Amino acid sequence: MAARSIRSIARLISATSGAIHRGACCILLVISATALGAGTLNLDDESLTDRPISEVVIQGLNRVTEQEIRNNLRIATGQPFESKAVKDDVSTLYRLGHFDSVTADAELLPDGTVRIRYILVEQPIIKDIQVVGNKVASDQELRAVIGLYPGGPRDDFLLERAVEKIKILYRAKGNYMVEVEVDETRLLETGILIFRIVEGPRVRIREIIFSGNDRFDTNQLGAQIKTKPWVFVFSTGNLDQDLLIDDVAALDKFYKDRGFIDVRVDKRVEISASGKEAKVVFVISEGRQYRLRSVKVETSDGAERDKPRVLRTEQVLGLMVIRPGDSFTMDKVEASTKAVTEAYQTMGYVDARVDQTWIRIGEEPEVDMILTVRETTSVIAGLVRIQGNYITKDNVVRRRVRIQPGRPLDGHELDLAKRRLESSGLFNAATVTPQAAEPDNAEVRDVLVEVKERNTGSVNFGVGVGSDSGFFGTVSLNQQNFDIADTPQTLDEFVSGRAFRGAGQSFSIAIAPGIDVSNYSISFGEPNFLESDYGFGSNILYRNRVYEDYVEERIATSFGLSRTFGDMWTASTRISLQSVTLTEFDQDTPREVWDDRGPAFINSVGIAAARTNFDNQMRPSRGSRLEADLAFFGAMGGSYTFPVATASYTTFLPLSEDFFGRKSVLRLNTSAGYIWGGNAPVSERFYLGGRSLRGFVFRSVSPLSKYKIGPDPPNTNELTTTNDQVDGLPNGDPIGGTFRFFAGAQYEVPIFDKFISGVLFCDSGTVTDSFALDPYRVSIGCGIRLYIPQLGPAPLAFDFAVPVVKYTTDQSETFSFTAELPF
């Protein structure tokens, strides 16, 4: 009985404890649910993942609108919760620059959804911006670089950038030790942004020293850097830290290009006790000059290396610019790598890559170079697809992309096609890209040509002035992408410019009345007639030219046919019909001019050939042009009969290139012309002077007239002899010669960016009535070129020249110029 009582008590205790446990669990569940529904959770809490968002709350807005915030949020109601998206929204809102702090939290609601809350603290408003302590720079200059404005929010990023830009502005003015601080206290208390500037003294570079340079002298190294000491008028001598860094890089490249691969270059700036002068020291450890001992060519296919399969080692070595035994110069190494790469690409291996590494050998200054060639496989050109030409016809683009489907894809041609498109003047940019191969046809690669068209039509108004041409105005209508067959269907098409466009033809109407020269012309050109290599052009011209003793009136029309051969050669033939009349004589007019007064019908048939390989047609720095022309005047009748032969050659040689890619270029040019028969009128003879031979008066380098027509031109039986005689030769007005020769050299060096250049030149030449160089003229001088894109591709040119070899009767002209200004 006692045992049963004990068991009953045990069952009662067990049942009671179970009830207590179940009650406690229920209480805990209720407390947990209450806590979850009433508190916020960490954004990374797993219990929030993928729960639907029922509400997005934005708090703290005062100045910024709620709609602006919601426009920048990825999170929205109805979407599943994603912690990364919320954090990205926080970063996005902070980058807006309106807020001092941005935080976010999440709340799990009783219904299982999530409420997102963004808590924003807005940046204080800048009420005013003030600059104190500035004397060298004006308030206007400083405000232009600050980037903040009254009424806008504080932005710490813009604030830091403004401080740096102010320092850059001062350093450009020579205040190298400038200090700029922001008054944070005033900004927080009053909202007024104050920049406190301690300008410091203006620091000028008085001396530049090169230390450790044994192989190259100071003049050679000084030519490589842009930092210059102060020279009155010619150099400000400002200390620019960024420019010094560029100079260190330029010196490093200079040495490595000459085989000093261990070179180390650093700089040191020493400020004087007064803080107004500085000495810049470039410290150089040249090391040894290395030479190339041997070249090994390998093919890399994954981890395997073997001999090249496409080109033999001997062929690769033959393509290289650098040879064993040469100084190991990096420019030759890069040129060699490029030459081998282009050889592979020309054979259809468009994905071929050539890399180079080099290894030092023993104690001697020698290296072995390893060319690693990734040959891949050759591919065939597939379809050539064109995009971006909304106005220009496809065939105009395809003329310049000479990739033929079904033929090996020439990788070098891809670069040439891009250059042709960009130099055509029809497009702002172009890309020519081989596409990925199809899985079922790996050997065929389509080519995608993408172009960005430019506005090729223009109506120009402007004025021009030149020492040769005088003052003139100009109104012109030009279209480089003309289509004579694209006639407008409606007046709106014509007015809006949707007609007469897209065929790559050229059309121009120009009206240029002037005081000394007036020109009126209409011209049309078709470069590829019926999609062939033949082109034609025509021109109608009226010109009125006022000379010192008479006026020339010329009406002309011409028609030409041309044929291109590859990228460089062009042959052409032309027919020219002209009517020339000379009027408005005075008593000093040469008798030869009176005799050729006309009206004269002058016609000619000519042939010409030219070879051009400039790297840039508008502003060449490398390449040459050779041109020869033979014209037969009077071939179709007319007032005069004589043949004329001319030839010219111009070459551009880049002598140096600075760290910014600006080139110093030497231009050499020579030309000659000869007229047979002696029947040519004064209007068609040769002259030099003015812009054609600087240092001499326009058209003054020429044989001179011996007789004037006198005060009564119609009665010229008794001729008036020119008053002065020099060495038994006449001292009258120029009447032109039958032989012309010119030779000149001009060295152009950049001065400021790519917009201002300086030139040094030497011009020489002569014009005579016989095949002889005596008397010969020579002049030397200097000038300025202003390249302003808004004014067209031709620069504004201003030159000063002095004759150093001249004839006694020659007339000097020190200053000559040409300038055309649109408005």
Coordinates of C-alpha atoms in Angstrom, one line a residue, residues 428-631:
N428 CA 33.6 61.7 -85.5
A429 CA 34.7 58.2 -84.5
A430 CA 34.8 54.7 -85.9
T431 CA 35.6 51.2 -84.7
V432 CA 36.3 48.1 -86.8
T433 CA 36.0 45.0 -84.6
P434 CA 36.2 41.2 -85.5
Q435 CA 33.3 39.4 -83.8
A436 CA 33.4 36.1 -81.9
A437 CA 33.3 33.0 -84.1
E438 CA 30.1 30.9 -84.3
P439 CA 30.4 27.5 -82.5
D440 CA 29.7 25.5 -85.7
N441 CA 32.1 27.6 -87.9
A442 CA 35.1 28.7 -85.8
E443 CA 37.2 29.7 -88.9
V444 CA 34.9 32.5 -90.0
R445 CA 34.7 35.8 -88.2
D446 CA 32.2 38.6 -89.0
V447 CA 33.4 42.2 -88.8
L448 CA 31.4 44.9 -87.1
V449 CA 32.0 48.5 -88.3
E450 CA 30.5 51.1 -86.0
V451 CA 30.6 54.8 -87.0
K452 CA 29.4 58.0 -85.3
E453 CA 28.4 60.4 -87.9
R454 CA 29.2 64.1 -87.7
N455 CA 27.5 67.1 -89.1
T456 CA 29.1 67.5 -92.5
G457 CA 27.1 70.5 -93.7
S458 CA 27.8 74.0 -92.7
V459 CA 26.9 77.6 -93.5
N460 CA 29.9 79.8 -92.7
F461 CA 30.2 83.5 -92.3
G462 CA 33.5 85.1 -91.6
V463 CA 36.2 87.6 -92.4
G464 CA 39.8 87.1 -93.4
V465 CA 42.9 89.2 -93.9
G466 CA 46.3 88.3 -95.3
S467 CA 49.4 90.1 -96.3
D468 CA 49.0 88.7 -99.8
S469 CA 45.2 88.8 -100.2
G470 CA 44.2 91.8 -98.2
F471 CA 40.9 92.1 -96.3
F472 CA 37.9 90.0 -97.4
G473 CA 34.6 88.6 -96.2
T474 CA 33.2 85.2 -96.8
V475 CA 29.9 83.4 -96.9
S476 CA 30.0 79.7 -97.8
L477 CA 27.7 76.7 -98.0
N478 CA 29.6 73.4 -97.7
Q479 CA 28.5 69.8 -97.6
Q480 CA 31.1 67.0 -97.4
N481 CA 28.5 64.2 -97.5
F482 CA 26.5 65.4 -100.5
D483 CA 24.1 63.3 -102.6
I484 CA 23.1 64.9 -105.9
A485 CA 20.5 62.2 -106.5
D486 CA 18.8 62.6 -103.2
T487 CA 16.3 65.2 -104.2
P488 CA 13.8 66.4 -101.6
Q489 CA 10.2 65.2 -101.8
T490 CA 8.9 68.1 -99.8
L491 CA 10.0 71.6 -98.8
D492 CA 10.3 70.4 -95.2
E493 CA 12.9 67.8 -96.2
F494 CA 15.0 70.4 -97.9
V495 CA 14.7 72.9 -95.1
S496 CA 15.5 70.4 -92.3
G497 CA 18.5 69.0 -94.2
R498 CA 17.2 65.5 -94.9
A499 CA 17.8 65.8 -98.6
F500 CA 21.0 65.9 -100.7
R501 CA 22.9 63.9 -98.1
G502 CA 24.6 60.6 -97.7
A503 CA 26.6 59.7 -100.9
G504 CA 30.0 61.0 -99.8
Q505 CA 30.1 63.6 -102.5
S506 CA 31.3 67.2 -101.9
F507 CA 29.5 70.4 -102.8
S508 CA 30.4 74.0 -102.0
I509 CA 29.2 77.5 -102.8
A510 CA 31.5 80.3 -101.7
I511 CA 31.1 84.1 -101.9
A512 CA 34.2 86.0 -100.8
P513 CA 34.2 89.7 -101.7
G514 CA 37.3 91.6 -100.8
I515 CA 39.2 94.8 -101.2
D516 CA 42.1 93.3 -103.2
V517 CA 40.7 89.8 -104.0
S518 CA 37.1 88.7 -104.6
N519 CA 36.3 85.1 -105.3
Y520 CA 32.9 83.5 -106.2
S521 CA 32.8 79.8 -106.8
I522 CA 30.7 76.7 -107.1
S523 CA 32.3 73.2 -106.9
F524 CA 31.1 69.6 -107.0
G525 CA 33.1 66.4 -106.5
E526 CA 32.3 62.6 -106.8
P527 CA 35.2 60.5 -105.4
N528 CA 33.9 57.1 -106.5
F529 CA 31.9 57.3 -109.7
L530 CA 29.6 54.2 -110.0
E531 CA 31.4 52.6 -107.0
S532 CA 34.7 52.5 -108.9
D533 CA 38.2 53.9 -108.2
Y534 CA 37.4 56.7 -110.6
G535 CA 36.3 60.1 -109.5
F536 CA 35.4 63.4 -111.1
G537 CA 34.9 67.0 -110.1
S538 CA 34.0 70.3 -111.6
N539 CA 34.3 73.9 -110.7
I540 CA 33.1 77.3 -111.8
L541 CA 35.0 80.4 -110.6
Y542 CA 34.9 84.2 -110.9
R543 CA 37.9 86.1 -109.5
N544 CA 38.7 89.8 -109.5
R545 CA 42.2 90.6 -108.4
V546 CA 43.6 94.1 -107.8
Y547 CA 47.3 94.4 -108.4
E548 CA 49.4 97.6 -108.0
D549 CA 49.2 98.8 -111.6
Y550 CA 46.2 96.9 -113.0
V551 CA 43.2 94.6 -112.3
E552 CA 42.8 91.0 -113.4
E553 CA 39.3 89.6 -114.0
R554 CA 39.2 85.8 -114.5
I555 CA 36.2 83.6 -115.3
A556 CA 37.1 79.9 -115.3
T557 CA 35.5 76.5 -115.4
S558 CA 37.2 73.2 -115.1
F559 CA 36.4 69.5 -115.2
G560 CA 38.7 66.7 -113.9
L561 CA 38.8 62.9 -113.9
S562 CA 40.9 61.0 -111.3
R563 CA 41.9 57.5 -110.5
T564 CA 43.2 56.2 -107.2
F565 CA 45.8 53.4 -106.9
G566 CA 45.8 51.9 -103.4
D567 CA 46.0 54.4 -100.5
M568 CA 48.8 56.6 -101.7
W569 CA 48.8 57.1 -105.5
T570 CA 46.4 59.3 -107.5
A571 CA 46.5 60.1 -111.2
S572 CA 44.2 62.7 -112.8
T573 CA 43.5 64.6 -116.0
R574 CA 41.7 67.9 -116.4
I575 CA 40.3 70.4 -118.8
S576 CA 40.3 74.1 -118.0
L577 CA 38.6 76.9 -119.8
Q578 CA 39.3 80.5 -118.8
S579 CA 38.6 84.1 -119.9
V580 CA 41.2 86.6 -118.6
T581 CA 40.9 90.3 -118.9
L582 CA 43.3 92.9 -117.6
T583 CA 41.9 96.4 -117.0
E584 CA 42.3 99.7 -115.0
F585 CA 45.9 100.5 -116.0
D586 CA 47.9 103.5 -114.9
Q587 CA 51.0 105.1 -116.4
D588 CA 53.3 102.8 -114.4
T589 CA 51.8 99.6 -115.8
P590 CA 54.4 97.5 -117.6
R591 CA 54.1 97.3 -121.4
E592 CA 53.9 93.5 -121.2
V593 CA 50.7 93.7 -119.1
W594 CA 49.2 96.1 -121.7
D595 CA 50.0 93.7 -124.5
D596 CA 48.3 90.8 -122.7
R597 CA 45.3 92.9 -121.7
G598 CA 42.8 90.6 -123.5
P599 CA 40.1 89.6 -123.2
A600 CA 42.0 86.4 -123.8
F601 CA 40.6 82.9 -124.1
I602 CA 43.0 80.5 -122.3
N603 CA 42.4 76.8 -122.2
S604 CA 44.5 73.9 -121.1
V605 CA 44.5 70.1 -120.9
G606 CA 46.6 68.6 -118.2
I607 CA 47.7 65.4 -116.5
A608 CA 49.0 64.9 -113.0
A609 CA 50.2 62.2 -110.6
A610 CA 50.6 62.4 -106.8
R611 CA 51.8 60.2 -104.1
T612 CA 50.7 61.0 -100.5
N613 CA 51.3 59.1 -97.2
F614 CA 50.7 61.7 -94.5
D615 CA 49.8 60.3 -91.1
N616 CA 47.3 63.1 -90.8
Q617 CA 45.9 65.1 -93.7
M618 CA 45.0 68.2 -91.7
R619 CA 48.1 68.4 -89.5
P620 CA 50.8 66.0 -90.7
S621 CA 53.8 65.1 -88.6
R622 CA 55.1 62.3 -90.7
G623 CA 55.0 61.3 -94.3
S624 CA 55.5 63.0 -97.7
R625 CA 53.8 64.1 -100.8
L626 CA 55.2 63.9 -104.3
E627 CA 53.4 65.7 -107.2
A628 CA 54.0 66.2 -110.9
D629 CA 51.9 68.1 -113.4
L630 CA 52.1 68.7 -117.1
A631 CA 49.6 71.1 -118.8

